[in-house]
PDB file of C-alpha atoms in Angstrom:
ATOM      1  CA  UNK H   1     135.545-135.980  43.891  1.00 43.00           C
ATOM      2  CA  UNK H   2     134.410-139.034  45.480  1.00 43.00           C
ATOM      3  CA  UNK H   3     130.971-139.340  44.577  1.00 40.00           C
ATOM      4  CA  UNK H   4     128.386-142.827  44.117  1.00 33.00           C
ATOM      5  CA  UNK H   5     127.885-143.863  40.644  1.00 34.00           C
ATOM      6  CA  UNK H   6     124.143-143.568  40.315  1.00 31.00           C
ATOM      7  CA  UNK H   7     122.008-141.158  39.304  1.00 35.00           C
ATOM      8  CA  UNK H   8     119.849-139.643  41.477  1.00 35.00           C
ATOM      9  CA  UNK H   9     117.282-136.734  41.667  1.00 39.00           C
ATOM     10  CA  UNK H  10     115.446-135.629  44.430  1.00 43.00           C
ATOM     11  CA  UNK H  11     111.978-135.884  43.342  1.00 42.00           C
ATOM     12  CA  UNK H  12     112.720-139.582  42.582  1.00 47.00           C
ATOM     13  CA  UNK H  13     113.748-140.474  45.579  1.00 44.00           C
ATOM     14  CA  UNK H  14     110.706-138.650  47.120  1.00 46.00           C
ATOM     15  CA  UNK H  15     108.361-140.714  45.424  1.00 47.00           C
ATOM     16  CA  UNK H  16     108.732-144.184  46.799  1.00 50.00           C
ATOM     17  CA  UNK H  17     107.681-142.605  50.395  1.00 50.00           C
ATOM     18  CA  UNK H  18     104.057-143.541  49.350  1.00 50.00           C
ATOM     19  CA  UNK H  19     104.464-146.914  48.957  1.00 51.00           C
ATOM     20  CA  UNK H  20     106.410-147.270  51.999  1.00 50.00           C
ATOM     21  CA  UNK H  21     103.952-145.620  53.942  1.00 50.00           C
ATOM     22  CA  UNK H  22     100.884-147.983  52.808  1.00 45.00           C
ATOM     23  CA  UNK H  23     102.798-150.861  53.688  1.00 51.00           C
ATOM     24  CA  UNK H  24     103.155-149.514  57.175  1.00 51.00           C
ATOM     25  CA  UNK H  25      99.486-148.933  57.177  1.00 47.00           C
ATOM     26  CA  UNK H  26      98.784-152.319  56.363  1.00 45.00           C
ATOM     27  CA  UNK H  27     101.439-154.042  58.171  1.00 53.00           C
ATOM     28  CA  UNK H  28     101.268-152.293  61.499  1.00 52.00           C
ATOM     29  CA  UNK H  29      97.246-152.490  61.318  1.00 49.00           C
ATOM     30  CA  UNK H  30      97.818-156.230  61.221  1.00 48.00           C
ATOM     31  CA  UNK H  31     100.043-156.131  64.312  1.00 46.00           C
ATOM     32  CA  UNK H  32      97.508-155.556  66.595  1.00 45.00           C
ATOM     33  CA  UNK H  33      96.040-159.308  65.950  1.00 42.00           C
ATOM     34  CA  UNK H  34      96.725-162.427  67.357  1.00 51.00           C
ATOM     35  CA  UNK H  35      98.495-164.375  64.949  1.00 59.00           C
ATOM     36  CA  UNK H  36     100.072-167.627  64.370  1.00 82.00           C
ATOM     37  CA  UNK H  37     104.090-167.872  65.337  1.00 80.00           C
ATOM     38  CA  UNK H  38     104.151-168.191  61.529  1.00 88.00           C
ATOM     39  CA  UNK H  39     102.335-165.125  60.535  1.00 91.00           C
ATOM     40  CA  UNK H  40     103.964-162.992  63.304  1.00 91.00           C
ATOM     41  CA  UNK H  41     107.324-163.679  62.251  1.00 93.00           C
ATOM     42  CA  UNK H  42     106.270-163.149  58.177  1.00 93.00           C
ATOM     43  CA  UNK H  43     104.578-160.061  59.365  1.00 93.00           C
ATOM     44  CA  UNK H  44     107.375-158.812  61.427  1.00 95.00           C
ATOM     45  CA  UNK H  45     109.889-159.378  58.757  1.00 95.00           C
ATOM     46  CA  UNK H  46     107.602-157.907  55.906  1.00 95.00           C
ATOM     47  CA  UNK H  47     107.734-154.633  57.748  1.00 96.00           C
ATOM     48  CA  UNK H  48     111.227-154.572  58.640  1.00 96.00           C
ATOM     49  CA  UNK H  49     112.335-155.103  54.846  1.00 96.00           C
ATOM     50  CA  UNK H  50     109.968-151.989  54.305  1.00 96.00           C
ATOM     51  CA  UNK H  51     111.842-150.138  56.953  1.00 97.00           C
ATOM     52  CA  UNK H  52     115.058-151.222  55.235  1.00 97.00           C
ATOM     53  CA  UNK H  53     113.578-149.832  52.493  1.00 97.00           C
ATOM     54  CA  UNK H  54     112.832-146.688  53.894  1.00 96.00           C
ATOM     55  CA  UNK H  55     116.512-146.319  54.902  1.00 97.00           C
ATOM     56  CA  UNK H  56     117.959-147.184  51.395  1.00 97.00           C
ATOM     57  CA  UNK H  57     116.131-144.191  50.029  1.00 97.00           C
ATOM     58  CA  UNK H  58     117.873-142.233  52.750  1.00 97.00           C
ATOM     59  CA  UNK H  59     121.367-143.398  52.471  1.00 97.00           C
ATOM     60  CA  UNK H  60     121.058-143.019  49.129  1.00 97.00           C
ATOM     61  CA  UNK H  61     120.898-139.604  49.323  1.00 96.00           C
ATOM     62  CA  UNK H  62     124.338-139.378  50.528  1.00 96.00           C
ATOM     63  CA  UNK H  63     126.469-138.489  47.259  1.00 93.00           C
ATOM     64  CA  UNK H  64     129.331-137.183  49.247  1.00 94.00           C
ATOM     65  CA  UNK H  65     131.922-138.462  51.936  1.00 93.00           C
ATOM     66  CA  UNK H  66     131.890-137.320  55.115  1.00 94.00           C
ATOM     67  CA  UNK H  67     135.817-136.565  54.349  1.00 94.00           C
ATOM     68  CA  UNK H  68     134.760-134.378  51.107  1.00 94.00           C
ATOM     69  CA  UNK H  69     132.235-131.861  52.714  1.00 94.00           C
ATOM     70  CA  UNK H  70     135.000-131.634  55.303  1.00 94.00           C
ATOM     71  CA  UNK H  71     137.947-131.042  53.137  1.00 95.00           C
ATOM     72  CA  UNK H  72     136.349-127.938  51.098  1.00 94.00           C
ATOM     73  CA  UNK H  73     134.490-126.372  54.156  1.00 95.00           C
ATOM     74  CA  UNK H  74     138.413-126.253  55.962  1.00 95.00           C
ATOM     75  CA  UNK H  75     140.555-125.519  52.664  1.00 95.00           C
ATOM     76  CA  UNK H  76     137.840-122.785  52.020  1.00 96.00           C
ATOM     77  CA  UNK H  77     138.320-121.344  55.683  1.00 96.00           C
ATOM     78  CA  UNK H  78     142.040-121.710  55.291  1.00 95.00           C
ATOM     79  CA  UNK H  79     142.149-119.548  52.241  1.00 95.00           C
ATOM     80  CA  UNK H  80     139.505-116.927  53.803  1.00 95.00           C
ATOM     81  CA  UNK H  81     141.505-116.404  56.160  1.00 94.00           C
ATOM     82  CA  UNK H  82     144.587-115.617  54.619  1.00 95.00           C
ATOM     83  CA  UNK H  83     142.299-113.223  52.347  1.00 95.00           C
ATOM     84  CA  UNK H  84     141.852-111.031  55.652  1.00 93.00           C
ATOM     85  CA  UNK H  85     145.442-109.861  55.510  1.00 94.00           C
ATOM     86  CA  UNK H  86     145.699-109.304  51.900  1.00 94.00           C
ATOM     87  CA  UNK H  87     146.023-105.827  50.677  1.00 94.00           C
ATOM     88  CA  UNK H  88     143.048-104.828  48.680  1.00 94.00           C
ATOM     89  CA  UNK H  89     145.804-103.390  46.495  1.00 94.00           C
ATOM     90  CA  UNK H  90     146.970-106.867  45.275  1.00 95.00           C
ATOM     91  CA  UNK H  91     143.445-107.953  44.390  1.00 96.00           C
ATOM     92  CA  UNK H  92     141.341-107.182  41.241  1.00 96.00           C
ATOM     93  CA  UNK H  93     137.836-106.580  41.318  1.00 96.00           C
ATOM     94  CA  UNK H  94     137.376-109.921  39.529  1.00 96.00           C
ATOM     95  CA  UNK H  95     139.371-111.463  42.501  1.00 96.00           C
ATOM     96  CA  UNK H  96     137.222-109.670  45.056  1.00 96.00           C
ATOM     97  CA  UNK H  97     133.198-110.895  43.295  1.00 96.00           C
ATOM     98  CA  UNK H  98     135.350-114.512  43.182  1.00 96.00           C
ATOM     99  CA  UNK H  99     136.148-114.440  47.083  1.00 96.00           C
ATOM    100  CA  UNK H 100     132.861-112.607  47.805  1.00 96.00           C
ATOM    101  CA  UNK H 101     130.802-115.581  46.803  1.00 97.00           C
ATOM    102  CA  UNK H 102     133.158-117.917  48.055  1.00 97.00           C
ATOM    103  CA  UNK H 103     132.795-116.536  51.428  1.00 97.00           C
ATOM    104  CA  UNK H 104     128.828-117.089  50.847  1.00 96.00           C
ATOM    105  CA  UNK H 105     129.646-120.938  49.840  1.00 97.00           C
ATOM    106  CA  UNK H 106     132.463-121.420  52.707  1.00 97.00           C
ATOM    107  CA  UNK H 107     129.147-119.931  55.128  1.00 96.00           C
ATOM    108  CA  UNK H 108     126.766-122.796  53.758  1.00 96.00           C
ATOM    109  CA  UNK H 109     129.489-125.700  53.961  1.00 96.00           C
ATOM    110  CA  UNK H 110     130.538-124.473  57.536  1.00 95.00           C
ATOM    111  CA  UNK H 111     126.504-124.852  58.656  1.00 95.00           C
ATOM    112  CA  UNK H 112     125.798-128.140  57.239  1.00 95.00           C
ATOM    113  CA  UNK H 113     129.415-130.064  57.326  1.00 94.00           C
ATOM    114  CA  UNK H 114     128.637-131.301  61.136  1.00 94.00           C
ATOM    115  CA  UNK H 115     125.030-131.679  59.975  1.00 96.00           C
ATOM    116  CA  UNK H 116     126.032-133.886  57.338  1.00 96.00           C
ATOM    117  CA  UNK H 117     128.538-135.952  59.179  1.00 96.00           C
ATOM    118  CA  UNK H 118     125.819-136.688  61.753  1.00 97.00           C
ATOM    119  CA  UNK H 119     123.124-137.772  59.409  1.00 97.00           C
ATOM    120  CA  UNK H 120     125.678-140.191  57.582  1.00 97.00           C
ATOM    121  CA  UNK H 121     126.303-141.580  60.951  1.00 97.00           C
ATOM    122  CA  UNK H 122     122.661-141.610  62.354  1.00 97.00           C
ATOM    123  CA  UNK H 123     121.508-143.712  58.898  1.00 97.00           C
ATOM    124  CA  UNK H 124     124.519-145.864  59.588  1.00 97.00           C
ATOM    125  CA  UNK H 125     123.068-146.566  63.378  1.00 98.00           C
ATOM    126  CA  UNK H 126     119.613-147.051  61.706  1.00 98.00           C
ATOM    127  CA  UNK H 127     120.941-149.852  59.652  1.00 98.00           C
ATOM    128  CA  UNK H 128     122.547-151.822  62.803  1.00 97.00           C
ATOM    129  CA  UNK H 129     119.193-151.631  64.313  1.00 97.00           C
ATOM    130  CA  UNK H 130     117.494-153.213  61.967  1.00 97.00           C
ATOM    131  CA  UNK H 131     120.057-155.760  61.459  1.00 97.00           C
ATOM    132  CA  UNK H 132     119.456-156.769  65.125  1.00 96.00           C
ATOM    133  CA  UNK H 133     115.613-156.988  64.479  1.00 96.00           C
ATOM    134  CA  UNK H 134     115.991-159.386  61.321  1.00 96.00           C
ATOM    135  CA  UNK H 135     118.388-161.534  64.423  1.00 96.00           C
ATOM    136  CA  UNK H 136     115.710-161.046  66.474  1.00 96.00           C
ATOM    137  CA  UNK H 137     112.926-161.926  64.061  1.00 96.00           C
ATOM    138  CA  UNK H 138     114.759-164.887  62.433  1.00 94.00           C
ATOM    139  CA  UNK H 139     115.801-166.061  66.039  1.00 94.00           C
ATOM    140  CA  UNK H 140     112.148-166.478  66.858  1.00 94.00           C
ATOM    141  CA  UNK H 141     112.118-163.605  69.669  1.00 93.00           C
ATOM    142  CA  UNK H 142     108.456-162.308  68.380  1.00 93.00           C
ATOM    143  CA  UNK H 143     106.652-165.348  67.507  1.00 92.00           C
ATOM    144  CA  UNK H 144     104.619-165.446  70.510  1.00 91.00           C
ATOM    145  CA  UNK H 145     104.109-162.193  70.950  1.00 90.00           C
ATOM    146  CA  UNK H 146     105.232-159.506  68.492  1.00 90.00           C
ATOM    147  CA  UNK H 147     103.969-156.243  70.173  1.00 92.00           C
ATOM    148  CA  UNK H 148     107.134-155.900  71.428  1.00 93.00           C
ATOM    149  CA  UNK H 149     108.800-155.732  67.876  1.00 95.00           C
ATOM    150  CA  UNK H 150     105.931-153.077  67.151  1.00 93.00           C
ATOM    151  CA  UNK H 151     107.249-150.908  69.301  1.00 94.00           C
ATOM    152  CA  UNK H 152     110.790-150.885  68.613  1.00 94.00           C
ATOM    153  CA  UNK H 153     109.444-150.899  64.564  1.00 95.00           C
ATOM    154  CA  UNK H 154     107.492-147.491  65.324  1.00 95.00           C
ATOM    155  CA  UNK H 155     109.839-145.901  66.751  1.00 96.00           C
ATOM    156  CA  UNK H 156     112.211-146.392  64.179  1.00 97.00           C
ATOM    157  CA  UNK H 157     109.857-145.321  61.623  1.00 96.00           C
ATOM    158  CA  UNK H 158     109.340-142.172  63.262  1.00 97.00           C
ATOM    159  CA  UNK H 159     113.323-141.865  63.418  1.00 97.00           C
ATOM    160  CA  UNK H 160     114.112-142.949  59.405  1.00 98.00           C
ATOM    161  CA  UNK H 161     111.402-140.134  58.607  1.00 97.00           C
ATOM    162  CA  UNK H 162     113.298-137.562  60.473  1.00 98.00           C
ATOM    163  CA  UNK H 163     117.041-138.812  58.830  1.00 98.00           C
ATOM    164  CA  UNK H 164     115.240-138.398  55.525  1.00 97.00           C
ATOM    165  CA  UNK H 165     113.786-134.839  55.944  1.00 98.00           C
ATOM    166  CA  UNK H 166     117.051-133.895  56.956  1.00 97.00           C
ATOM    167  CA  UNK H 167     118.882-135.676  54.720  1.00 97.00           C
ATOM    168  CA  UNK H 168     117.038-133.965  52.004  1.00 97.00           C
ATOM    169  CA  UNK H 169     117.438-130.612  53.402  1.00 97.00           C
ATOM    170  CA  UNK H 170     121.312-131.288  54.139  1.00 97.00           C
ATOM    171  CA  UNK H 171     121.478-132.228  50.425  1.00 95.00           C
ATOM    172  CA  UNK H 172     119.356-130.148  48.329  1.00 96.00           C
ATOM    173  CA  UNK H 173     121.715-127.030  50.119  1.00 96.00           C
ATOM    174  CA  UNK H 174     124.516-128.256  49.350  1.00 95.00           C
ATOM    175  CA  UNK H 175     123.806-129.304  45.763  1.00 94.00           C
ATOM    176  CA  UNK H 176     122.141-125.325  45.066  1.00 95.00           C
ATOM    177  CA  UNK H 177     125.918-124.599  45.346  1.00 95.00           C
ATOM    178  CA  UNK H 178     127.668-127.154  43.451  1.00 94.00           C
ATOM    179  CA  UNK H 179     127.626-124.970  40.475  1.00 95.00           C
ATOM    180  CA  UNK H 180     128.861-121.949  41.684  1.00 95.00           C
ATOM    181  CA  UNK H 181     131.707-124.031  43.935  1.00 95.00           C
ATOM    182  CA  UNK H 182     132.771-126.020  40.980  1.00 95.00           C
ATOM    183  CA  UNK H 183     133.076-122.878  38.645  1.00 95.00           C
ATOM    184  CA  UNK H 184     135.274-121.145  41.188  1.00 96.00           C
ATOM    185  CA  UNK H 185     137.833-124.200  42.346  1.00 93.00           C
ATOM    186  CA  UNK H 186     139.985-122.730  39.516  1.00 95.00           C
ATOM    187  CA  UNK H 187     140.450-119.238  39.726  1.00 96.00           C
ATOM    188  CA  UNK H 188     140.326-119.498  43.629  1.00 95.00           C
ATOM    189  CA  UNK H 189     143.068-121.830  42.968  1.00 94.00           C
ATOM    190  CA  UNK H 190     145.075-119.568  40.956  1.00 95.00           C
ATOM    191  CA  UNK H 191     144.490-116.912  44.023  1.00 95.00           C
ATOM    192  CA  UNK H 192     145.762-119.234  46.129  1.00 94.00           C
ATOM    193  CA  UNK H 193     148.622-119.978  44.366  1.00 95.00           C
ATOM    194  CA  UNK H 194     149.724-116.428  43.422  1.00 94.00           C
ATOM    195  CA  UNK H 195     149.425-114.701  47.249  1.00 93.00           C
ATOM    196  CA  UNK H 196     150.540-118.269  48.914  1.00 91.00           C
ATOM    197  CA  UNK H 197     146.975-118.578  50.544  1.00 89.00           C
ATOM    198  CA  UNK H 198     147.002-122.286  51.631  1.00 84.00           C
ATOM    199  CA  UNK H 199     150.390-121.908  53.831  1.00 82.00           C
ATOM    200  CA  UNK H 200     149.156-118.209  55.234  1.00 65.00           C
ATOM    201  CA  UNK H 201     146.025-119.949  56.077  1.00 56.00           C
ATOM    202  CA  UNK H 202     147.358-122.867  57.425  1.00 55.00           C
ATOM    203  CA  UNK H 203     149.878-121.278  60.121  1.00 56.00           C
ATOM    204  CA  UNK H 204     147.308-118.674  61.161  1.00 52.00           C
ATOM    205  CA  UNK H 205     144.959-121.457  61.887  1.00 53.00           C
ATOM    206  CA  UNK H 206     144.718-122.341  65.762  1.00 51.00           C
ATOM    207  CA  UNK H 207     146.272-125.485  66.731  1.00 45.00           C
TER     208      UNK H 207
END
């Protein structure tokens, strides 16, 4: 599995959302004031490094690939499929619970996959943005006036705060059935192997 090397927990990750929040407070409150061409620039910058912030804690929510949640949501619905046209006959009960709850965790990786894949690439869009801003900031474009960098900044505040609530939501779901997908990989496996699953599935699938 292809999955970041540092630990993370939900709650932890919550937490910093305080901090970044009083910044904004201060920072945009600040905005509205004339300023020197010095001040505007350190005060622009100040509150895109929090934003940057902001999307660190998002991104770092990301403990898949795009690629992985892809992979088992399509080998899953390769193999379910295959299990249509299996004789209940050639299946024990044991092999029946097994593909039961499979079918429950195939239903939750087939609702979030494009989900996920789209909140990857949103954060990824976020970051370009900002990159542009730091240009812009270091380039001098807001030191006369930086109400214009306000409004980009809120409105990318307001979108970061929506990639992290779904982010969250995307990832808590999918971690509830980590467990349960792990502990099945093998004897789903064995299925697989035993009533040739992966190449039924596989030429049934459309083209």
């Amino acid at each position: 599995m292809n999955r970041l090397s540092w630990p993370l927990t939900l709650p932890n990750i919550a937490q910093p959302c305080g901090k970044w929040l009083l910044i904004f407070a201060l920072i945009v409150g600040s905005c509205t004031d004339a300023g020197s061409e010095h001040e505007n620039r350190k005060i622009c910058q100040q509150f895109n490094d929090s934003l940057f912030g902001q999307l660190n804690q998002t991104r770092a929510l990301y403990v898949y690939s795009m690629e992985e949640i892809s992979d088992r949501k399509e080998r899953m619905d390769v193999r379910l499929k295959a299990l249509k046209f299996v004789s209940a006959s050639d299946l024990s009960e044991t092999d029946k619970e097994n593909a039961s709850l499979y079918n429950s965790i195939f239903r939750i990786y087939r609702d979030l996959s494009e989900r996920y894949s789209n909140a990857v690439l949103r954060s990824e869009e976020h970051f370009y943005t900002l990159k542009g801003l730091s240009k812009a900031i270091q380039a001098g474009q807001f030191d006369q006036d930086r109400s214009e960098y306000r409004n980009e900044a809120l409105k990318l505040e307001k979108a970061l705060k929506e990639n992290e609530a779904e982010a969250i939501d995307i990832t808590q779901r999918l971690r509830a059935v980590e467990p349960n997908y792990h502990r099945l990989e093998e004897p789903m496996q064995e299925l697989a192997d035993r009533l040739d699953l992966d190449a039924a599935g596989a030429s049934a699938a459309p083209n």
